[in-house]
Short mmCIF file of C-alpha atoms in Angstrom, two decimals:
data_model
loop_
_atom_site.label_atom_id
_atom_site.label_comp_id
_atom_site.label_asym_id
_atom_site.label_seq_id
_atom_site.Cartn_x
_atom_site.Cartn_y
_atom_site.Cartn_z
CA UNK E 437 11.55 75.84 360.68
CA UNK E 438 8.26 77.68 360.08
CA UNK E 439 5.04 76.91 358.25
CA UNK E 440 2.46 79.55 357.40
CA UNK E 441 -1.17 78.49 357.79
CA UNK E 442 -4.42 80.13 356.71
CA UNK E 443 -7.88 79.42 358.15
CA UNK E 444 -10.81 80.18 355.83
CA UNK E 445 -13.87 81.26 357.82
CA UNK E 446 -16.94 82.00 355.70
CA UNK E 447 -20.74 81.84 355.50
CA UNK E 448 -21.84 78.83 353.48
CA UNK E 449 -24.81 78.91 351.14
CA UNK E 450 -27.11 76.14 352.32
CA UNK E 451 -26.71 73.04 350.15
CA UNK E 452 -25.31 75.10 347.25
CA UNK E 453 -22.12 73.25 346.41
CA UNK E 454 -21.26 75.36 343.36
CA UNK E 455 -21.51 78.66 345.26
CA UNK E 456 -19.51 77.36 348.22
CA UNK E 457 -16.79 75.94 345.98
CA UNK E 458 -16.44 79.34 344.33
CA UNK E 459 -15.99 81.03 347.71
CA UNK E 460 -13.60 78.39 349.01
CA UNK E 461 -11.57 78.39 345.80
CA UNK E 462 -11.24 82.18 345.91
CA UNK E 463 -10.04 82.10 349.53
CA UNK E 464 -7.53 79.32 348.85
CA UNK E 465 -6.13 81.33 345.94
CA UNK E 466 -5.92 84.53 348.03
CA UNK E 467 -4.28 82.89 351.05
CA UNK E 468 -0.62 83.72 351.59
CA UNK E 469 0.15 80.39 353.24
CA UNK E 470 1.67 76.94 352.87
CA UNK E 471 -1.43 75.21 354.27
CA UNK E 472 -5.03 76.40 353.85
CA UNK E 473 -7.82 74.96 356.01
CA UNK E 474 -11.57 75.05 355.31
CA UNK E 475 -14.40 74.25 357.76
CA UNK E 476 -16.41 71.07 358.29
CA UNK E 477 -18.74 70.32 355.34
CA UNK E 478 -17.49 73.54 353.74
CA UNK E 479 -19.20 72.95 350.38
CA UNK E 480 -22.72 72.28 351.69
CA UNK E 481 -23.19 73.42 355.26
CA UNK E 482 -23.90 70.97 358.07
CA UNK E 483 -26.88 69.11 356.64
CA UNK E 484 -28.47 66.72 359.19
CA UNK E 485 -29.68 64.35 356.45
CA UNK E 486 -26.11 63.87 355.30
CA UNK E 487 -26.83 61.13 352.74
CA UNK E 488 -28.42 63.71 350.46
CA UNK E 489 -25.23 65.76 350.11
CA UNK E 490 -22.64 62.96 350.20
CA UNK E 491 -20.12 62.56 347.40
CA UNK E 492 -17.58 59.89 346.57
CA UNK E 493 -13.84 60.44 346.73
CA UNK E 494 -13.93 60.94 342.96
CA UNK E 495 -16.65 63.57 343.23
CA UNK E 496 -16.56 67.29 342.49
CA UNK E 497 -15.58 68.50 345.97
CA UNK E 498 -12.52 66.28 346.28
CA UNK E 499 -11.48 66.96 342.71
CA UNK E 500 -11.66 70.71 343.31
CA UNK E 501 -9.52 70.39 346.44
CA UNK E 502 -6.93 68.45 344.45
CA UNK E 503 -7.00 71.07 341.68
CA UNK E 504 -6.64 73.98 344.13
CA UNK E 505 -3.67 72.33 345.80
CA UNK E 506 -1.88 71.52 342.56
CA UNK E 507 -2.43 74.91 340.92
CA UNK E 508 -1.52 76.99 344.00
CA UNK E 509 1.22 74.79 345.43
CA UNK E 510 -0.50 74.88 348.84
CA UNK E 511 -1.76 72.00 350.93
CA UNK E 512 -5.55 72.20 351.35
CA UNK E 513 -7.59 70.67 354.18
CA UNK E 514 -11.36 70.67 354.60
CA UNK E 515 -14.39 68.57 355.44
CA UNK E 516 -17.22 66.88 353.56
CA UNK E 517 -19.52 63.86 353.77
CA UNK E 518 -18.17 60.92 351.75
CA UNK E 519 -20.04 57.84 350.55
CA UNK E 520 -18.06 54.59 350.33
CA UNK E 521 -19.63 51.18 349.69
CA UNK E 522 -22.95 52.25 351.18
CA UNK E 523 -21.36 53.87 354.25
CA UNK E 524 -21.31 57.61 354.96
CA UNK E 525 -18.43 59.34 356.74
CA UNK E 526 -17.96 62.89 358.00
CA UNK E 527 -14.43 63.21 356.63
CA UNK E 528 -11.56 65.67 356.94
CA UNK E 529 -9.27 65.58 353.91
CA UNK E 530 -5.69 66.82 353.80
CA UNK E 531 -4.56 67.26 350.18
CA UNK E 532 -0.91 67.90 349.30
CA UNK E 533 0.26 69.63 346.09
CA UNK E 534 1.72 66.29 344.99
CA UNK E 535 -1.82 64.90 344.84
CA UNK E 536 -1.33 62.73 347.92
CA UNK E 537 -4.44 62.65 350.16
CA UNK E 538 -4.66 61.80 353.84
CA UNK E 539 -7.96 61.77 355.70
CA UNK E 540 -9.68 61.00 358.97
CA UNK E 541 -13.33 60.27 359.70
CA UNK E 542 -15.10 61.96 362.59
CA UNK E 543 -15.01 59.61 365.56
CA UNK E 544 -17.45 61.27 367.96
CA UNK E 545 -20.80 61.67 366.25
CA UNK E 546 -23.20 64.31 367.52
CA UNK E 547 -25.95 62.03 368.82
CA UNK E 548 -27.91 65.01 370.17
CA UNK E 549 -29.06 65.77 366.61
CA UNK E 550 -29.01 62.18 365.37
CA UNK E 551 -25.80 62.31 363.36
CA UNK E 552 -25.12 58.65 364.19
CA UNK E 553 -28.24 57.59 362.28
CA UNK E 554 -26.52 58.21 358.93
CA UNK E 555 -22.80 58.53 359.63
CA UNK E 556 -20.33 55.76 360.42
CA UNK E 557 -17.85 56.79 363.15
CA UNK E 558 -14.14 56.85 362.40
CA UNK E 559 -11.90 54.28 364.05
CA UNK E 560 -8.44 55.40 363.01
CA UNK E 561 -6.40 58.19 364.56
CA UNK E 562 -4.64 59.96 361.69
CA UNK E 563 -1.46 62.05 361.75
CA UNK E 564 -0.14 63.56 358.52
CA UNK E 565 3.26 65.22 358.02
CA UNK E 566 3.63 68.33 355.91
CA UNK E 567 6.36 70.96 355.79
CA UNK E 568 8.19 69.30 358.66
CA UNK E 569 5.15 69.45 360.99
CA UNK E 570 2.99 66.52 362.08
CA UNK E 571 -0.75 67.30 362.10
CA UNK E 572 -3.40 65.34 363.98
CA UNK E 573 -6.71 65.48 362.05
CA UNK E 574 -9.96 65.97 364.02
CA UNK E 575 -13.56 66.98 363.25
CA UNK E 576 -15.78 69.33 365.30
CA UNK E 577 -17.35 67.34 368.19
CA UNK E 578 -14.06 65.43 368.59
CA UNK E 579 -12.83 68.59 370.34
CA UNK E 580 -14.86 67.70 373.44
CA UNK E 581 -13.07 64.38 373.99
CA UNK E 582 -9.46 64.88 375.14
CA UNK E 583 -8.39 61.23 375.21
CA UNK E 584 -8.85 60.89 371.44
CA UNK E 585 -6.61 63.91 370.83
CA UNK E 586 -4.01 63.22 373.53
CA UNK E 587 -0.47 63.72 372.27
CA UNK E 588 1.71 60.64 372.58
CA UNK E 589 4.80 62.30 371.11
CA UNK E 590 3.31 61.64 367.68
CA UNK E 591 2.19 65.10 366.51
CA UNK E 592 3.00 68.82 366.73
CA UNK E 593 -0.32 70.46 365.83
CA UNK E 594 -4.03 69.58 365.83
CA UNK E 595 -6.46 70.63 363.10
CA UNK E 596 -10.12 70.93 364.13
CA UNK E 597 -12.60 71.71 361.35
CA UNK E 598 -16.06 72.59 362.62
CA UNK E 599 -19.59 73.85 362.23
CA UNK E 600 -19.82 74.98 365.86
CA UNK E 601 -22.91 77.07 366.74
CA UNK E 602 -22.73 80.49 368.39
CA UNK E 603 -24.68 79.31 371.42
CA UNK E 604 -21.62 77.30 372.50
CA UNK E 605 -18.93 79.71 371.39
CA UNK E 606 -17.35 79.98 374.86
CA UNK E 607 -17.01 76.20 374.95
CA UNK E 608 -15.29 76.23 371.54
CA UNK E 609 -12.84 78.95 372.55
CA UNK E 610 -12.07 77.33 375.91
CA UNK E 611 -11.55 73.80 374.58
CA UNK E 612 -9.22 74.91 371.78
CA UNK E 613 -6.94 76.41 374.41
CA UNK E 614 -7.28 73.41 376.70
CA UNK E 615 -6.23 70.99 373.94
CA UNK E 616 -3.17 73.18 373.18
CA UNK E 617 -2.10 73.42 376.82
CA UNK E 618 -2.56 69.77 377.78
CA UNK E 619 -0.83 68.50 374.63
CA UNK E 620 1.87 71.18 374.34
CA UNK E 621 0.92 71.55 370.70
CA UNK E 622 -0.36 74.12 368.23
CA UNK E 623 -4.12 74.01 367.72
CA UNK E 624 -5.80 75.24 364.51
CA UNK E 625 -9.56 75.57 364.88
CA UNK E 626 -11.50 76.68 361.80
CA UNK E 627 -15.23 77.26 362.14
CA UNK E 628 -17.90 78.56 359.79
CA UNK E 629 -19.83 81.79 360.27
CA UNK E 630 -23.30 83.00 359.25
CA UNK E 631 -26.58 81.08 359.38
CA UNK E 632 -28.27 77.92 358.20
CA UNK E 633 -31.99 77.07 358.54
CA UNK E 634 -31.48 76.02 362.17
CA UNK E 635 -28.52 77.79 363.74
CA UNK E 636 -26.28 80.86 363.84
CA UNK E 637 -22.50 80.43 363.74
CA UNK E 638 -20.14 83.01 365.22
CA UNK E 639 -16.89 81.90 363.63
CA UNK E 640 -14.22 82.42 366.31
CA UNK E 641 -11.63 80.52 364.26
CA UNK E 642 -8.27 80.59 366.01
CA UNK E 643 -4.65 79.51 366.00
CA UNK E 644 -3.46 78.69 369.52
CA UNK E 645 0.18 78.33 370.54
CA UNK E 646 1.67 75.45 372.49
CA UNK E 647 1.43 77.37 375.79
CA UNK E 648 -2.23 78.20 375.23
CA UNK E 649 -1.56 81.69 373.90
CA UNK E 650 -3.67 83.13 371.08
CA UNK E 651 -1.58 83.60 367.93
CA UNK E 652 -4.50 84.68 365.73
CA UNK E 653 -8.25 84.83 366.24
CA UNK E 654 -11.27 85.81 364.15
CA UNK E 655 -14.57 87.26 365.27
CA UNK E 656 -17.69 86.95 363.15
CA UNK E 657 -17.82 87.40 359.40
CA UNK E 658 -15.72 86.15 356.52
CA UNK E 659 -12.07 86.06 357.53
CA UNK E 660 -8.84 84.72 356.09
CA UNK E 661 -6.86 84.17 359.27
CA UNK E 662 -3.11 83.56 359.01
CA UNK E 663 -0.37 82.60 361.45
CA UNK E 664 3.06 81.01 361.51
CA UNK E 665 3.87 77.72 363.24
CA UNK E 666 7.43 77.73 364.56
CA UNK E 667 8.78 74.22 365.11
CA UNK E 668 11.97 75.43 366.80
CA UNK E 669 9.92 77.29 369.40
CA UNK E 670 7.76 74.22 369.99
CA UNK E 671 10.78 71.97 370.49
CA UNK E 672 12.40 74.42 372.92
CA UNK E 673 9.24 74.61 375.00
CA UNK E 674 8.76 70.83 375.12
CA UNK E 675 12.40 70.38 376.17
CA UNK E 676 12.28 73.14 378.79
CA UNK E 677 8.95 71.98 380.26
CA UNK E 678 8.63 68.25 379.45
CA UNK E 679 5.26 67.62 381.09
CA UNK E 680 4.62 64.91 378.51
CA UNK E 681 7.05 62.64 380.40
CA UNK E 682 4.61 62.44 383.32
CA UNK E 683 1.51 61.66 381.26
CA UNK E 684 -0.54 58.53 382.02
CA UNK E 685 -0.45 55.54 379.71
CA UNK E 686 -3.77 54.37 378.29
CA UNK E 687 -5.30 52.21 375.60
CA UNK E 688 -8.06 53.26 373.19
CA UNK E 689 -10.72 50.64 372.52
#
């Protein structure tokens, strides 16, 4: 069993939702894939004052994602800031062609730039099944915290959507591989590229195999990165080298 994935790496126009939706919609349409993944806050850029760019789940960004998925027959995943009952969440949505939506909220907020002042941290660990593969949903800074993404025989691949700056690109590349190796899982890391008023982003989106090998990797610039996830290969590797049997038990509080 195989599933073809596409990672959409592009330079966002700062706080220009209409322009970014045009770019994202074009890339979703062009992608030769079953699942298309967009970066964190793909329609706005990573705006520190997140309340200003938040939308509801019935807003334009979510509605466009639903439309793209239905019209193309592809699942579409991507991030935005959502407002719900006066709370704001940095949310990763996974939209299926059927219209079904799964989502997770970023758990680890980037306190270094004050993200926790506006955003409510996620509390639920979310796994969504699509095309016979179970995906764990994670957002950017969550990548640094391995306990939250530890595989407990409940997923096959991790999706990380990010706005990860170029100054820490080696950390991004290293941690994607670490999460794949320690969890014996595919890792899909999609990052933005280009510049915002504060930072430069180098992209480096990647698909990492369950042994830590690079299946596809982007440099800088707009890239539509594709790869195939092979579930039979993953099962064979987990059976041949069942390191997961020796993992420590733990509880998340």
